[in-house]
Amino acid sequence: MYWHNMSYKDVATELEVNPEIGLTKKDATERLHKYGSNELLTKKNKPLIVKFLEQFKDFMIITLIAAAGISFLVSLLEGKCDLVDPIIILLIITLNAILGVIQETKAEHSLDALKKLSAPNALVKRDGAIETIESSKLVPGDIIYLEAGYFVPADARLIESVNLKVEESSLTGESTPVEKEADLILKENTILGERHNLVLSSSIVTYGRGSAIVIKTGMNTEVGHIARMIMNDEAPSTPLQKRLANTSKVLGISALGICIIIFILGLIKKMPIFDMFMTSVSLAVAAIPEGLPAIVTIMLSLGVQRMAKKNSVIRKLPAVETLGSATIICSDKTGTLTQNKMTVTKIHSSDGEERMTSTLCKDILTMAALCNDSILQIDHKEVTTTGEPTENALVIAAFHNNINKQKLELNYPRVNEIPFDSTRKLMTTVHKMDQCYRVITKGAPEVVLKLCSNIYSKGSIHCVNTSNLKDIVKQNQIMASQALRVIAIAYKDIPCQEPISSLEKSLTFLGLIGMIDPPREEVKASVAECKMAGIKPVMITGDHINTACAIGKELGILEHNREAISGAELNTMSDTCLAENIYDYSVFARVSPEHKVRIVKAFQTNNEIVAMTGDGVNDAPALKAADIGCAMGITGTDVAKNAADMILTDDNFATIVSAVKEGRGIYDNIKKAIHFLLSSNIGEIITIFVAILLGLPTPLVAVQLLWVNLVTDSLPAISLGVEPVEKDIMKRKPIPPDHGLFADGLAFKIVFEGIMIGALALSAFYIGYSVYDTMNGTFISQPLIGRTMCFAVLSLSQLFHAFNMRSHHSLFTIGIFTNTKMTLSFIICVFMQVIVISYAPLAKVFKVTPLTLPQWSIVALLSFLPIIIVELQKKANSPKDL
C-alpha cells in the first residue's frame, strides 16, 4: 500500500476510521489483537552454555582437545596417570572460550536501544475525545496529535500540518529537519526521505504541530523494518577468523599426517610399537602451537588498549585486525564526513560576493539575526544556540562577526511579526529603530524577489530592473548548484507601523546567504591517505545528490558527477547488476537503510572487506552487515553503537585512518607471531623426525615440547604484539581477503627457518650424545646430556629467532632493543630455561641434567646462529636494509 500516494481522506476510508471521531475503544481493542502491540520484537538470546560450547567449534580447538585426550590416555597406558600436559592444554582452551563468550555477550544490544527510541505515550483521539495512552497500544487507524518536542509514536499519514518540521536524520540521513505538508499526494516511487506527507516512528517533531492517521505500528514501521534487518543479518566472519580457521585445519591435518608417517616408519624399522606411538604423540604436540589461540586473543586485547588511547573503542576483538584489512570504507555523510552543523559559507549582494568583514556583509547578518527565532546563549567562552539549524547558522555567523543577537534585540526590539510558514516560505519581523520601524523579511530567494521593488547596490537603493534581477537569479542558481542552502534577505524602513497585509510589499533586496553542513577540516587529508593506502572511500547519505556531490568533490571522494547515484536509480538495479557496476560509484545519495545494506553486500560480493561508518538508526543494519562497523561516539545513537564493532569516541573520520593503521600493525604483528610459532614448531618436528630417520634415540620428550610451546615460545610471541607499527605500513595495499597467511613466500620462510632451528637442535643433540653420553666408547641407553643440550638449544635458539621476527627490515635498521617488552621476555625466558636445567628438582621433572660450562658454551653458540643466518637472508632479499 502506497500511503504517500493517497489523500488522507482515502487513507481514512481504507483504514475505516472517521478522522473527526477516531476509532472507538472497541475497534482499537480488536485491532490491537489483530496487529499486535506497537513495540519492537527482539531476537531471543542464546543461553550462556550454548555460547560457551560454540567456542569449541574451531578445528584447532578440536585438535587440541584430541591431543589432550591422547596425552592422558598414553600416560595411563604407561601407568603414570600424568595429568600435567592435558590440564595445561584444557586450561588454555577454556580461557579462550570464556573470552569469546564475554565478547559475544557484549555485542547484541541494538534492538534494546531501538526500543528506547519509541515514545512512551501518545496523544490520540478515540470516541471523539483526545486522551493520552501508552504508545504500545496504538493501532493502525488511530488519530494522533503531534507537537514540538514529541517523539512520533508510529508511522502515520498527516491529516493537518502547521509549520511542521520533523527531525529524521537518524532514519533517513537528512541533515536538517524536514518540512512536512499534509496536502501533498506523492508518486508511488517516491523514496523514503522525500515522503513529506508521512511522519515516521521514532523521529522527533522540532517545530510546529499536526495531526495524522497511524498507518503502521510495531515491526511494520520503518524503524521496525530496520530492527528486523538487524535481527536477520549475521555479522560476517573476519579475515583473521577465516585465515586462522584455514591454518587450524592445515595444522590439524598435518599433525595427524605426521603421526601416521612416523608410526609407519617406525614399524618398517621394527621399532617397539608402544615407543613409536609415544613418539607420534610427541610429534603431534610439537606440530600444534597450543598457545596460538590464547596468544592471538591476548595480542588483539593489547591492540584494543592501544587503540582506545587513540579514540577508537573496540567492542568485538576480531574487529581490531579486520579494520587493517579494509579495502572499502563506506561513510555516512551527515555528522561523519561533515560537522552536522549548518554553517554560513558565502554571502552575495547585487555587487558580487561579499567579504565576511565588509560593512554590507555585517548589515546582512544583522538583519538575518534580528529576523530570527533562534536563542543565543553565552556561557563564559562557550556559545550555543537553540532553534532551527538554518536560523542557528545565521545567529552564529553574526556572532563571529561581533554581532550579538541578545544586544540587537535589546536595542531594536521586535514589535510585530509574520511567523515562518512552510507554504509561504517566508518570515517577517518588525523592529523599533531609533527614528523609524524596520521591516525585515527572509526566505526562499525566488519568493523574496517577487516582493522586492528595490535593490541595494553600491551604497544606495535603486529600482529593480530586468538586468539586476537576472543577475541575482543567476547567482542564486550558482549557489544552489554548489549544494548551498540559500536564504534571501530584504527590508524596508517605515515611519510608523503598518497593517500585517502590507508589510511584505515594496521591499528592498539586500543579499543572499549561502550555508551548508561543511566537511570536517581534517577529513580531506584522511581521504587522501586512504587512497594512498589502497582503500576506496565511499560516501553513503540520505541527503540530496547535489549536496553529496559537492561535499564529495571537496573531500576528494569523487571527481565527476557520474560517480554519484541516487536511491531511486538503485531501485531499478538488481543485486547482480549493482555488484557488477559497484566500482563505478563513489557517492550514493537519497538512500534508505535497505540501500545501505545492498551497497555493503555488493562490495562484499566482489571479495572486498568493507568498513562502514555511521551514527544514525538508519546506519545500524549496514553497520552490522559490514565486515567492520564504526559508530560515532558523540552524535551516534545507541542503536548504531550497539550494532557496530568499534566506536570512534571523537566522531572524527580522521580517527578511522589511524585505526586502519593500528589494525594493519596488529595484523602484521599477529602474522609475525604465527610465523615465529610455526617456524619454531617445524624446528621441533625436524629434530624428532630426522633423529628417527637416522636411527638415533628420541632427542626430546613430550613434557619438554610442551614447555617450549607454552612458555619459552609464548612470551616472545606476545611481545611481538606490542611491536611498533612499521613506518611504511600505509604505503602498502590492503591484503586481499583470499590471501592466505602463508602467501608472499611466508610458507618458504617458515619451512627454511624451521629446518634451521631443527638442524641446530639436532646438532646439539648429536654433540651431547656422541661426546658426553658415552661410557667407555659405548652409547648409553638414555642420552641425558644430548637431550638436555637439544632442549636448551631448541628453546634458546627460538628466543634469539624471535628478534628476527620483529621486522622484515634488518635488526640493525629498526634497533635491537627498541621493543623493551621483547628484551624483557628474552631475559625472563633465558632465566627460566637455565633454572629448569640447573635446578635439580625441576631437572628431574623435565628429564634433563645440569650442564657444564663447555656444554653451555656450545649451546650459546648454536642458539645465537639464527640471528646471523636470518640477517644474511634479509640482506639477500633487500640489500638496502644493511
PDB file of N, CA, C and O in Angstrom, residues 527-571:
ATOM      1  N   VAL A 527      41.048  11.213   3.653  1.00  0.00           N
ATOM      2  CA  VAL A 527      40.595  10.581   2.410  1.00  0.00           C
ATOM      3  C   VAL A 527      41.798  10.323   1.494  1.00  0.00           C
ATOM      4  O   VAL A 527      41.929   9.245   0.902  1.00  0.00           O
ATOM      5  N   ALA A 528      42.690  11.319   1.405  1.00  0.00           N
ATOM      6  CA  ALA A 528      43.887  11.165   0.573  1.00  0.00           C
ATOM      7  C   ALA A 528      44.766  10.026   1.082  1.00  0.00           C
ATOM      8  O   ALA A 528      45.317   9.241   0.302  1.00  0.00           O
ATOM      9  N   GLU A 529      44.875   9.922   2.406  1.00  0.00           N
ATOM     10  CA  GLU A 529      45.702   8.859   2.991  1.00  0.00           C
ATOM     11  C   GLU A 529      45.071   7.487   2.735  1.00  0.00           C
ATOM     12  O   GLU A 529      45.780   6.513   2.492  1.00  0.00           O
ATOM     13  N   CYS A 530      43.736   7.438   2.794  1.00  0.00           N
ATOM     14  CA  CYS A 530      43.036   6.185   2.479  1.00  0.00           C
ATOM     15  C   CYS A 530      43.361   5.733   1.062  1.00  0.00           C
ATOM     16  O   CYS A 530      43.660   4.554   0.820  1.00  0.00           O
ATOM     17  N   LYS A 531      43.298   6.661   0.124  1.00  0.00           N
ATOM     18  CA  LYS A 531      43.577   6.328  -1.275  1.00  0.00           C
ATOM     19  C   LYS A 531      45.017   5.845  -1.450  1.00  0.00           C
ATOM     20  O   LYS A 531      45.283   4.904  -2.202  1.00  0.00           O
ATOM     21  N   MET A 532      45.939   6.506  -0.750  1.00  0.00           N
ATOM     22  CA  MET A 532      47.346   6.108  -0.834  1.00  0.00           C
ATOM     23  C   MET A 532      47.536   4.692  -0.297  1.00  0.00           C
ATOM     24  O   MET A 532      48.381   3.932  -0.771  1.00  0.00           O
ATOM     25  N   ALA A 533      46.706   4.336   0.688  1.00  0.00           N
ATOM     26  CA  ALA A 533      46.799   3.011   1.303  1.00  0.00           C
ATOM     27  C   ALA A 533      46.031   1.956   0.523  1.00  0.00           C
ATOM     28  O   ALA A 533      45.916   0.812   0.965  1.00  0.00           O
ATOM     29  N   GLY A 534      45.471   2.338  -0.647  1.00  0.00           N
ATOM     30  CA  GLY A 534      44.748   1.377  -1.475  1.00  0.00           C
ATOM     31  C   GLY A 534      43.328   1.123  -1.014  1.00  0.00           C
ATOM     32  O   GLY A 534      42.736   0.102  -1.347  1.00  0.00           O
ATOM     33  N   ILE A 535      42.774   2.048  -0.235  1.00  0.00           N
ATOM     34  CA  ILE A 535      41.409   1.910   0.287  1.00  0.00           C
ATOM     35  C   ILE A 535      40.497   2.881  -0.456  1.00  0.00           C
ATOM     36  O   ILE A 535      40.815   4.063  -0.585  1.00  0.00           O
ATOM     37  N   LYS A 536      39.363   2.387  -0.931  1.00  0.00           N
ATOM     38  CA  LYS A 536      38.421   3.240  -1.659  1.00  0.00           C
ATOM     39  C   LYS A 536      37.422   3.849  -0.670  1.00  0.00           C
ATOM     40  O   LYS A 536      36.651   3.124  -0.037  1.00  0.00           O
ATOM     41  N   PRO A 537      37.422   5.198  -0.527  1.00  0.00           N
ATOM     42  CA  PRO A 537      36.413   5.828   0.342  1.00  0.00           C
ATOM     43  C   PRO A 537      35.107   6.043  -0.427  1.00  0.00           C
ATOM     44  O   PRO A 537      35.127   6.472  -1.586  1.00  0.00           O
ATOM     45  N   VAL A 538      33.987   5.724   0.197  1.00  0.00           N
ATOM     46  CA  VAL A 538      32.673   5.829  -0.429  1.00  0.00           C
ATOM     47  C   VAL A 538      31.736   6.597   0.505  1.00  0.00           C
ATOM     48  O   VAL A 538      31.726   6.353   1.708  1.00  0.00           O
ATOM     49  N   MET A 539      30.976   7.537  -0.064  1.00  0.00           N
ATOM     50  CA  MET A 539      30.004   8.288   0.730  1.00  0.00           C
ATOM     51  C   MET A 539      28.611   7.702   0.508  1.00  0.00           C
ATOM     52  O   MET A 539      28.183   7.529  -0.630  1.00  0.00           O
ATOM     53  N   ILE A 540      27.930   7.401   1.604  1.00  0.00           N
ATOM     54  CA  ILE A 540      26.545   6.930   1.539  1.00  0.00           C
ATOM     55  C   ILE A 540      25.708   7.861   2.403  1.00  0.00           C
ATOM     56  O   ILE A 540      25.977   8.011   3.597  1.00  0.00           O
ATOM     57  N   THR A 541      24.710   8.503   1.802  1.00  0.00           N
ATOM     58  CA  THR A 541      23.952   9.512   2.538  1.00  0.00           C
ATOM     59  C   THR A 541      22.485   9.529   2.138  1.00  0.00           C
ATOM     60  O   THR A 541      22.123   9.131   1.033  1.00  0.00           O
ATOM     61  N   GLY A 542      21.668   9.991   3.045  1.00  0.00           N
ATOM     62  CA  GLY A 542      20.254  10.191   2.746  1.00  0.00           C
ATOM     63  C   GLY A 542      19.995  11.566   2.184  1.00  0.00           C
ATOM     64  O   GLY A 542      18.853  11.913   1.846  1.00  0.00           O
ATOM     65  N   ASP A 543      21.047  12.400   2.087  1.00  0.00           N
ATOM     66  CA  ASP A 543      20.900  13.775   1.618  1.00  0.00           C
ATOM     67  C   ASP A 543      20.765  13.829   0.091  1.00  0.00           C
ATOM     68  O   ASP A 543      20.939  12.828  -0.604  1.00  0.00           O
ATOM     69  N   HIS A 544      20.478  15.043  -0.419  1.00  0.00           N
ATOM     70  CA  HIS A 544      20.288  15.231  -1.858  1.00  0.00           C
ATOM     71  C   HIS A 544      21.584  14.974  -2.615  1.00  0.00           C
ATOM     72  O   HIS A 544      22.682  15.211  -2.099  1.00  0.00           O
ATOM     73  N   ILE A 545      21.449  14.554  -3.866  1.00  0.00           N
ATOM     74  CA  ILE A 545      22.620  14.165  -4.649  1.00  0.00           C
ATOM     75  C   ILE A 545      23.533  15.354  -4.942  1.00  0.00           C
ATOM     76  O   ILE A 545      24.761  15.214  -4.960  1.00  0.00           O
ATOM     77  N   ASN A 546      22.971  16.555  -5.143  1.00  0.00           N
ATOM     78  CA  ASN A 546      23.810  17.734  -5.397  1.00  0.00           C
ATOM     79  C   ASN A 546      24.671  18.058  -4.185  1.00  0.00           C
ATOM     80  O   ASN A 546      25.859  18.361  -4.304  1.00  0.00           O
ATOM     81  N   THR A 547      24.057  17.993  -3.004  1.00  0.00           N
ATOM     82  CA  THR A 547      24.806  18.251  -1.768  1.00  0.00           C
ATOM     83  C   THR A 547      25.900  17.208  -1.596  1.00  0.00           C
ATOM     84  O   THR A 547      27.045  17.541  -1.268  1.00  0.00           O
ATOM     85  N   ALA A 548      25.543  15.954  -1.831  1.00  0.00           N
ATOM     86  CA  ALA A 548      26.512  14.870  -1.670  1.00  0.00           C
ATOM     87  C   ALA A 548      27.687  15.024  -2.639  1.00  0.00           C
ATOM     88  O   ALA A 548      28.841  14.829  -2.262  1.00  0.00           O
ATOM     89  N   CYS A 549      27.398  15.397  -3.880  1.00  0.00           N
ATOM     90  CA  CYS A 549      28.466  15.584  -4.883  1.00  0.00           C
ATOM     91  C   CYS A 549      29.389  16.731  -4.497  1.00  0.00           C
ATOM     92  O   CYS A 549      30.613  16.631  -4.649  1.00  0.00           O
ATOM     93  N   ALA A 550      28.797  17.829  -4.016  1.00  0.00           N
ATOM     94  CA  ALA A 550      29.606  18.992  -3.638  1.00  0.00           C
ATOM     95  C   ALA A 550      30.571  18.629  -2.508  1.00  0.00           C
ATOM     96  O   ALA A 550      31.762  18.960  -2.557  1.00  0.00           O
ATOM     97  N   ILE A 551      30.054  17.945  -1.495  1.00  0.00           N
ATOM     98  CA  ILE A 551      30.907  17.535  -0.380  1.00  0.00           C
ATOM     99  C   ILE A 551      31.929  16.499  -0.859  1.00  0.00           C
ATOM    100  O   ILE A 551      33.111  16.553  -0.501  1.00  0.00           O
ATOM    101  N   GLY A 552      31.482  15.554  -1.703  1.00  0.00           N
ATOM    102  CA  GLY A 552      32.368  14.517  -2.220  1.00  0.00           C
ATOM    103  C   GLY A 552      33.543  15.084  -3.003  1.00  0.00           C
ATOM    104  O   GLY A 552      34.679  14.644  -2.856  1.00  0.00           O
ATOM    105  N   LYS A 553      33.258  16.092  -3.844  1.00  0.00           N
ATOM    106  CA  LYS A 553      34.333  16.721  -4.629  1.00  0.00           C
ATOM    107  C   LYS A 553      35.302  17.472  -3.731  1.00  0.00           C
ATOM    108  O   LYS A 553      36.522  17.422  -3.917  1.00  0.00           O
ATOM    109  N   GLU A 554      34.741  18.169  -2.738  1.00  0.00           N
ATOM    110  CA  GLU A 554      35.593  18.950  -1.840  1.00  0.00           C
ATOM    111  C   GLU A 554      36.538  18.049  -1.049  1.00  0.00           C
ATOM    112  O   GLU A 554      37.671  18.406  -0.778  1.00  0.00           O
ATOM    113  N   LEU A 555      36.058  16.842  -0.712  1.00  0.00           N
ATOM    114  CA  LEU A 555      36.867  15.924   0.088  1.00  0.00           C
ATOM    115  C   LEU A 555      37.764  15.032  -0.762  1.00  0.00           C
ATOM    116  O   LEU A 555      38.644  14.358  -0.233  1.00  0.00           O
ATOM    117  N   GLY A 556      37.523  15.020  -2.074  1.00  0.00           N
ATOM    118  CA  GLY A 556      38.322  14.165  -2.949  1.00  0.00           C
ATOM    119  C   GLY A 556      37.784  12.754  -3.067  1.00  0.00           C
ATOM    120  O   GLY A 556      38.472  11.854  -3.559  1.00  0.00           O
ATOM    121  N   ILE A 557      36.528  12.535  -2.634  1.00  0.00           N
ATOM    122  CA  ILE A 557      35.926  11.204  -2.733  1.00  0.00           C
ATOM    123  C   ILE A 557      35.510  10.904  -4.166  1.00  0.00           C
ATOM    124  O   ILE A 557      35.615   9.768  -4.630  1.00  0.00           O
ATOM    125  N   LEU A 558      35.005  11.917  -4.878  1.00  0.00           N
ATOM    126  CA  LEU A 558      34.677  11.714  -6.290  1.00  0.00           C
ATOM    127  C   LEU A 558      35.211  12.870  -7.128  1.00  0.00           C
ATOM    128  O   LEU A 558      35.433  13.967  -6.616  1.00  0.00           O
ATOM    129  N   GLU A 559      35.419  12.606  -8.412  1.00  0.00           N
ATOM    130  CA  GLU A 559      35.936  13.621  -9.327  1.00  0.00           C
ATOM    131  C   GLU A 559      34.855  14.103 -10.283  1.00  0.00           C
ATOM    132  O   GLU A 559      34.827  15.277 -10.648  1.00  0.00           O
ATOM    133  N   HIS A 560      33.964  13.209 -10.708  1.00  0.00           N
ATOM    134  CA  HIS A 560      32.923  13.562 -11.677  1.00  0.00           C
ATOM    135  C   HIS A 560      31.551  13.178 -11.131  1.00  0.00           C
ATOM    136  O   HIS A 560      31.410  12.199 -10.386  1.00  0.00           O
ATOM    137  N   ASN A 561      30.546  13.949 -11.530  1.00  0.00           N
ATOM    138  CA  ASN A 561      29.185  13.696 -11.056  1.00  0.00           C
ATOM    139  C   ASN A 561      28.657  12.322 -11.474  1.00  0.00           C
ATOM    140  O   ASN A 561      27.755  11.778 -10.841  1.00  0.00           O
ATOM    141  N   ARG A 562      29.216  11.745 -12.537  1.00  0.00           N
ATOM    142  CA  ARG A 562      28.751  10.427 -12.988  1.00  0.00           C
ATOM    143  C   ARG A 562      29.102   9.323 -11.987  1.00  0.00           C
ATOM    144  O   ARG A 562      28.585   8.202 -12.078  1.00  0.00           O
ATOM    145  N   GLU A 563      29.972   9.662 -11.028  1.00  0.00           N
ATOM    146  CA  GLU A 563      30.329   8.689  -9.993  1.00  0.00           C
ATOM    147  C   GLU A 563      29.313   8.675  -8.852  1.00  0.00           C
ATOM    148  O   GLU A 563      29.483   7.952  -7.873  1.00  0.00           O
ATOM    149  N   ALA A 564      28.245   9.476  -8.980  1.00  0.00           N
ATOM    150  CA  ALA A 564      27.200   9.539  -7.951  1.00  0.00           C
ATOM    151  C   ALA A 564      25.920   8.910  -8.480  1.00  0.00           C
ATOM    152  O   ALA A 564      25.606   9.017  -9.664  1.00  0.00           O
ATOM    153  N   ILE A 565      25.180   8.257  -7.576  1.00  0.00           N
ATOM    154  CA  ILE A 565      23.932   7.600  -7.953  1.00  0.00           C
ATOM    155  C   ILE A 565      22.926   7.789  -6.824  1.00  0.00           C
ATOM    156  O   ILE A 565      23.305   7.842  -5.649  1.00  0.00           O
ATOM    157  N   SER A 566      21.661   7.907  -7.184  1.00  0.00           N
ATOM    158  CA  SER A 566      20.616   8.139  -6.181  1.00  0.00           C
ATOM    159  C   SER A 566      19.916   6.834  -5.810  1.00  0.00           C
ATOM    160  O   SER A 566      20.009   5.822  -6.518  1.00  0.00           O
ATOM    161  N   GLY A 567      19.183   6.883  -4.699  1.00  0.00           N
ATOM    162  CA  GLY A 567      18.420   5.724  -4.250  1.00  0.00           C
ATOM    163  C   GLY A 567      17.375   5.297  -5.264  1.00  0.00           C
ATOM    164  O   GLY A 567      17.128   4.096  -5.446  1.00  0.00           O
ATOM    165  N   ALA A 568      16.761   6.282  -5.936  1.00  0.00           N
ATOM    166  CA  ALA A 568      15.741   5.965  -6.949  1.00  0.00           C
ATOM    167  C   ALA A 568      16.348   5.136  -8.077  1.00  0.00           C
ATOM    168  O   ALA A 568      15.733   4.192  -8.586  1.00  0.00           O
ATOM    169  N   GLU A 569      17.597   5.475  -8.474  1.00  0.00           N
ATOM    170  CA  GLU A 569      18.271   4.708  -9.525  1.00  0.00           C
ATOM    171  C   GLU A 569      18.667   3.312  -9.026  1.00  0.00           C
ATOM    172  O   GLU A 569      18.622   2.339  -9.777  1.00  0.00           O
ATOM    173  N   LEU A 570      19.034   3.223  -7.748  1.00  0.00           N
ATOM    174  CA  LEU A 570      19.381   1.924  -7.172  1.00  0.00           C
ATOM    175  C   LEU A 570      18.187   0.973  -7.201  1.00  0.00           C
ATOM    176  O   LEU A 570      18.353  -0.241  -7.365  1.00  0.00           O
ATOM    177  N   ASN A 571      16.988   1.544  -7.047  1.00  0.00           N
ATOM    178  CA  ASN A 571      15.774   0.722  -7.051  1.00  0.00           C
ATOM    179  C   ASN A 571      15.565   0.003  -8.382  1.00  0.00           C
ATOM    180  O   ASN A 571      14.899  -1.035  -8.442  1.00  0.00           O
TER     181      ASN A 571
END
